[in-house]
C-alpha positions as CSV (number, residue, x, y, z in Angstrom):
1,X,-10.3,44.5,42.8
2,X,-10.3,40.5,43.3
3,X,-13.5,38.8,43.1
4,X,-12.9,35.2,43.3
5,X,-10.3,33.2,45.0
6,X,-8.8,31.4,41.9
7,X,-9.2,27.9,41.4
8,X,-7.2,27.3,38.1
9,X,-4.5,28.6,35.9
10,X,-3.2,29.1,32.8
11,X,-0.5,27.1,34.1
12,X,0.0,23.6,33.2
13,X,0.7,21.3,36.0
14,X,2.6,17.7,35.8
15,X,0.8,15.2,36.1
16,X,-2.7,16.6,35.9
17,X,-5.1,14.6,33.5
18,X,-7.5,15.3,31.1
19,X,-11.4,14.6,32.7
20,X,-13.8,12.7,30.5
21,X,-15.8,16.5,30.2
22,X,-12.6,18.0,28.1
23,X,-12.0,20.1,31.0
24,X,-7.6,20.3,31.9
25,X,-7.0,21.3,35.3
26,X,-4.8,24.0,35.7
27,X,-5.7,25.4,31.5
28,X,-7.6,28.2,32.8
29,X,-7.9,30.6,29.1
30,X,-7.9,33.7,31.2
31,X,-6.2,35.6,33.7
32,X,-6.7,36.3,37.5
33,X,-8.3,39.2,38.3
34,X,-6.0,41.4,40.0
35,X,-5.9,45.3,40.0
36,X,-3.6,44.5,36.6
37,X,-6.6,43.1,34.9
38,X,-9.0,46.0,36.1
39,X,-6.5,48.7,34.7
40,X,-5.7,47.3,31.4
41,X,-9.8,46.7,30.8
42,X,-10.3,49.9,31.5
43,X,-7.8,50.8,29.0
44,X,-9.3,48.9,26.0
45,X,-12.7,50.3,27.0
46,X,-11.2,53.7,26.5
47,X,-9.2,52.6,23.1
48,X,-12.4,50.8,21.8
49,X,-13.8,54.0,22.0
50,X,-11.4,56.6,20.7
51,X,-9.8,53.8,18.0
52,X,-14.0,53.4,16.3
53,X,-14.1,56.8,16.5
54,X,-10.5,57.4,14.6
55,X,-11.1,54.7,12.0
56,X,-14.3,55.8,11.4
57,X,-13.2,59.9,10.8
58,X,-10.3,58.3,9.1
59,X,-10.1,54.6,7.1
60,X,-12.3,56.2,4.8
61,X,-14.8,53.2,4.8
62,X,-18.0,54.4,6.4
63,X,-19.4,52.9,9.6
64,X,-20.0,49.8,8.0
65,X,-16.9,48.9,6.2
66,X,-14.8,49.6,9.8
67,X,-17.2,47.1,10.9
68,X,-16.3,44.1,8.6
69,X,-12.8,44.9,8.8
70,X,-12.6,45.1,12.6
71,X,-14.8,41.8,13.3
72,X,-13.0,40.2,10.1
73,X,-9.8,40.8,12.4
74,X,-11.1,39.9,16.1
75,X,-12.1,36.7,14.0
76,X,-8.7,36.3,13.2
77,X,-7.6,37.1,17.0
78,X,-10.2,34.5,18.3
79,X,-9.1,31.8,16.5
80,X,-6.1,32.2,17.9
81,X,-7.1,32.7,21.3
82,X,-9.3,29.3,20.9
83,X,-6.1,27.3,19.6
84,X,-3.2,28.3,22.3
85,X,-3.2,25.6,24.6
86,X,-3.3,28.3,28.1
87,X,-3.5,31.7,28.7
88,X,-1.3,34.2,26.9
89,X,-1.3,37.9,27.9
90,X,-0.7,39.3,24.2
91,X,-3.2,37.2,22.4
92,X,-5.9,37.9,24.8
93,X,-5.4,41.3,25.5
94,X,-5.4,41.8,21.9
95,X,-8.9,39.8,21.7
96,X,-10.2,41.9,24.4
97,X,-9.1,45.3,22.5
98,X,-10.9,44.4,19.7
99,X,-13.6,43.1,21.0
100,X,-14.0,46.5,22.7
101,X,-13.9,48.2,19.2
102,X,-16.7,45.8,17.7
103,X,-19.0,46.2,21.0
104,X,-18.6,49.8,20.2
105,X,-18.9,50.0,16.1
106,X,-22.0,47.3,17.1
107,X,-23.7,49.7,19.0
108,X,-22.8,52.6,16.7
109,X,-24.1,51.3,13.8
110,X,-27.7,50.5,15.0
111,X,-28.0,54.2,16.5
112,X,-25.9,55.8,14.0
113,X,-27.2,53.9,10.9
114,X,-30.6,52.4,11.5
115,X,-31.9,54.6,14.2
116,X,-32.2,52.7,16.8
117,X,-32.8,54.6,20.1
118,X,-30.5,54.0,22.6
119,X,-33.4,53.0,25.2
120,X,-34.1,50.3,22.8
121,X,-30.6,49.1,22.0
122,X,-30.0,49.3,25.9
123,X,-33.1,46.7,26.4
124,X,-31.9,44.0,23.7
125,X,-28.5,44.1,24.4
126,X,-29.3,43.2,28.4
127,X,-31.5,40.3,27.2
128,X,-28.9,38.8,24.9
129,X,-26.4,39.1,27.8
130,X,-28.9,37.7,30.0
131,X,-29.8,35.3,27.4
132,X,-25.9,34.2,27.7
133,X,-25.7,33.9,30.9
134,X,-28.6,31.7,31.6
135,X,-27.9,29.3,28.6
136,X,-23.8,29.3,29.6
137,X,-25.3,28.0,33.3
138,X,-27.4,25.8,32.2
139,X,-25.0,24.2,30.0
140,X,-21.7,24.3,32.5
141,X,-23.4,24.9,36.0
142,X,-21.0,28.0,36.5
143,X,-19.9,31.6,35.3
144,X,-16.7,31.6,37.1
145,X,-13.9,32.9,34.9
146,X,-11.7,30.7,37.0
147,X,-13.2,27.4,34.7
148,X,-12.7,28.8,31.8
149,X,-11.0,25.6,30.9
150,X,-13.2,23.6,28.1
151,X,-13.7,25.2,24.2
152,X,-17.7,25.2,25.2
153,X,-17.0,27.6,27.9
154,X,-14.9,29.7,26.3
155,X,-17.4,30.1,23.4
156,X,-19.5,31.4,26.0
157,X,-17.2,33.8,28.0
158,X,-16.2,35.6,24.8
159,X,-20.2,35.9,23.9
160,X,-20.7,37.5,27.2
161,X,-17.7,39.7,26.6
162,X,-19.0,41.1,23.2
163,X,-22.0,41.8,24.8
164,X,-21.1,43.5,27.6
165,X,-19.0,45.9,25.8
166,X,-22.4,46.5,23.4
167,X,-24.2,47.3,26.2
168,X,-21.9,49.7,27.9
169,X,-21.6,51.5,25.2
170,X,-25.9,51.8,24.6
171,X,-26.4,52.4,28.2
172,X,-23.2,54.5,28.6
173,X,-24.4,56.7,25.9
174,X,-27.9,56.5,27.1
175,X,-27.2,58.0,30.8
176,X,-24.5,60.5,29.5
177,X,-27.3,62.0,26.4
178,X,-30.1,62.2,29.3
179,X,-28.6,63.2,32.0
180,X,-26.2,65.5,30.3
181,X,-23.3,65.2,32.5
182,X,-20.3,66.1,30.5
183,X,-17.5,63.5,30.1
184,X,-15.8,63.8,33.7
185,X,-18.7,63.6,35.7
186,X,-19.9,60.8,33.6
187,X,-16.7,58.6,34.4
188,X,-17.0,60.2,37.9
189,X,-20.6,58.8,38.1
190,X,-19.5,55.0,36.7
191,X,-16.5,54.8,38.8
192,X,-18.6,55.6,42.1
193,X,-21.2,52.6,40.5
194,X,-18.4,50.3,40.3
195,X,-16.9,51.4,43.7
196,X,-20.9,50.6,45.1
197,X,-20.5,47.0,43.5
198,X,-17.1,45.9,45.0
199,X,-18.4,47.4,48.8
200,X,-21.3,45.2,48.2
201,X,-19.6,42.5,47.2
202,X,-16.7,43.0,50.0
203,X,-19.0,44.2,52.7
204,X,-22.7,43.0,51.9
205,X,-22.0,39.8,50.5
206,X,-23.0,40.2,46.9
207,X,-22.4,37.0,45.4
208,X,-18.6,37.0,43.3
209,X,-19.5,36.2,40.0
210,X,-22.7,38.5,39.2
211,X,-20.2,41.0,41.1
212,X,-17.5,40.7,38.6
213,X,-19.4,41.0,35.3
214,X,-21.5,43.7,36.4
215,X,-18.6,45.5,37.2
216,X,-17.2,44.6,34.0
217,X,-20.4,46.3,32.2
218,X,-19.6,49.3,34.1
219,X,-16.0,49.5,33.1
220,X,-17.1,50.2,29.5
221,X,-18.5,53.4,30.1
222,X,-16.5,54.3,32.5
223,X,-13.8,54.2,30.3
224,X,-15.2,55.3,27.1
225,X,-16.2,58.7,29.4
226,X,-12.2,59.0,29.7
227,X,-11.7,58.3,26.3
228,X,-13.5,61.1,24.9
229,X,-12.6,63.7,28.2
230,X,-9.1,63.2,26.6
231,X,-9.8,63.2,23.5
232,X,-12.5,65.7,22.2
233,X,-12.3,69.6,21.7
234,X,-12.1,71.4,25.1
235,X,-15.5,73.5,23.2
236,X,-16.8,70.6,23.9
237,X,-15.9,69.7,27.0
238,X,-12.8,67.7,26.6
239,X,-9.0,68.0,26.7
240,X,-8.4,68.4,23.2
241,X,-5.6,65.6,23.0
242,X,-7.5,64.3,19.8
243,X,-7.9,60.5,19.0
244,X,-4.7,59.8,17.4
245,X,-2.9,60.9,20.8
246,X,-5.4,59.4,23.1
247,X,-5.1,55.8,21.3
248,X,-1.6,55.6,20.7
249,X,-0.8,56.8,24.3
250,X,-3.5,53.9,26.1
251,X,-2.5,51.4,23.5
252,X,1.4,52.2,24.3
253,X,0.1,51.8,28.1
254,X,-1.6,48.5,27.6
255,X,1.5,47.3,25.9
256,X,4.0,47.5,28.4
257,X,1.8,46.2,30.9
258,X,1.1,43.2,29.1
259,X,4.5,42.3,28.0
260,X,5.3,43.0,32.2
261,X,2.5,40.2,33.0
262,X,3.9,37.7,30.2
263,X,7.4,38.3,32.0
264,X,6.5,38.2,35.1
265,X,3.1,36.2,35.0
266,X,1.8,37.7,38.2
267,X,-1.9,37.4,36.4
268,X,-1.6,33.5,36.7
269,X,-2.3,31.7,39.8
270,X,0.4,29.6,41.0
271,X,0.7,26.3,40.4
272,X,0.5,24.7,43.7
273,X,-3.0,26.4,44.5
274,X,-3.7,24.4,40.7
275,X,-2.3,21.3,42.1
276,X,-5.0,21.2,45.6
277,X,-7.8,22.4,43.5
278,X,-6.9,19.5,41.1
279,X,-6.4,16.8,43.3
């Protein structure tokens, strides 16, 4: 599902200068949104789930300590991400991935540990987002992911990313505790939400960008629902596949799909359409 008609790329073009605001045309730090970036977010959101769920039965360091260790390495990821010079598939898949773990272990810990309810955790984590997004337009006059082309913005895009995954995760949790849905339902109900959002968008006119990041909320529960259908006991309602099996199969997924797009670099718009929008 495309949102947006590009306007930049990860692509550098010849020629193109460097603007007095830092901005470089045709940098763009993310990818296009294609059907490609919809499956492979879908993906992480399912491995952030079952992966904080197997380090946290597993590493042996508490709720906590898989905390540190995960944001100490999305850290490490970020700076990265914030040094290459474009887009690359493996470094920023790899940012999103983990980012997806910490939104989760985030959430976790403040219901898990200090007994937060999920109503309430729900509530702050939409006014931080909220809080993001208003500051982020007041500073650069646009969410697009398409200008994601200047180290301010991309401060803010990952921000908004963190947060999106916290708060799919609270409300996720939220609707699937209260309404009591069981796991296929639940990812039955999200998709149908996100299904609602791209007709509106398509058909009604809803504008692109709130369009995109609201379905990008909904993709975290939406795929933490078919992370745990797959992997919990089948007493429970799931498939039993456990969440060793259920990671290492989405993360082998996610894999060859990203080493296809850094071959084949069909997530980057071409450079021509950089060159008009640059001019």
């Amino acid at each position: 599902m495309t949102y947006e008609t590009s306007e930049t790329s990860a692509t550098p073009v010849a020629g193109a200068q460097t603007v007095s605001s830092g901005r470089r045309p045709g940098w763009n730090k993310v990818p296009e949104v294609t059907a490609y970036f919809w499956i492979i977010k879908v993906l992480c959101t399912t491995v952030g789930e079952t992966a904080a769920d197997l380090l946290n039965e597993k590493a042996g360091l508490g709720l906590t300590g898989v905390s540190v260790l995960m944001s100490a390495l999305l850290a490490v990821v970020l700076v990265v991400q914030f040094r290459a010079g474009a887009y690359r598939a493996g470094v920023y898949w790899l940012a999103v991935a983990l980012i997806s773990v910490v939104g989760t272990l985030i959430s976790d810990n403040l219901t898990d540990n200090m007994g937060v309810p999920l109503e309430t955790s729900t509530t702050v984590f939409a006014i931080i987002l909220a809080i993001v997004f208003v500051i982020w337009y007041r500073r650069e006059r646009t969410l697009s992911i398409h200008h994601i082309d200047t180290p301010s913005r991309e401060s803010y895009y990952w921000l908004a990313v963190l947060f999106t995954f916290a708060l799919g995760t609270a409300a996720g949790d939220l609707v699937s505790e209260r309404m009591d849905l069981g796991y296929w339902l639940a990812a039955l109900l999200f998709a149908l939400a996100i299904a609602a959002v791209a007709l509106a968008h398509f058909t009604l006119g809803l504008d692109a960008v709130w369009s995109f990041w609201i379905a990008y909320v909904l993709t975290r529960p939406l795929g933490a629902s078919i992370g745990d259908y797959l992997s919990q006991p089948t007493g429970d309602g799931g498939l039993g596949f456990g969440t060793v099996v259920t990671s290492a199969l989405f993360l082998t997924v996610i894999l060859v799909l990203v080493v296809y797009l850094s071959v084949t670099r069909k997530d980057v718009a071409e450079p021509q359409l950089v060159a008009r929008r640059a001019a």
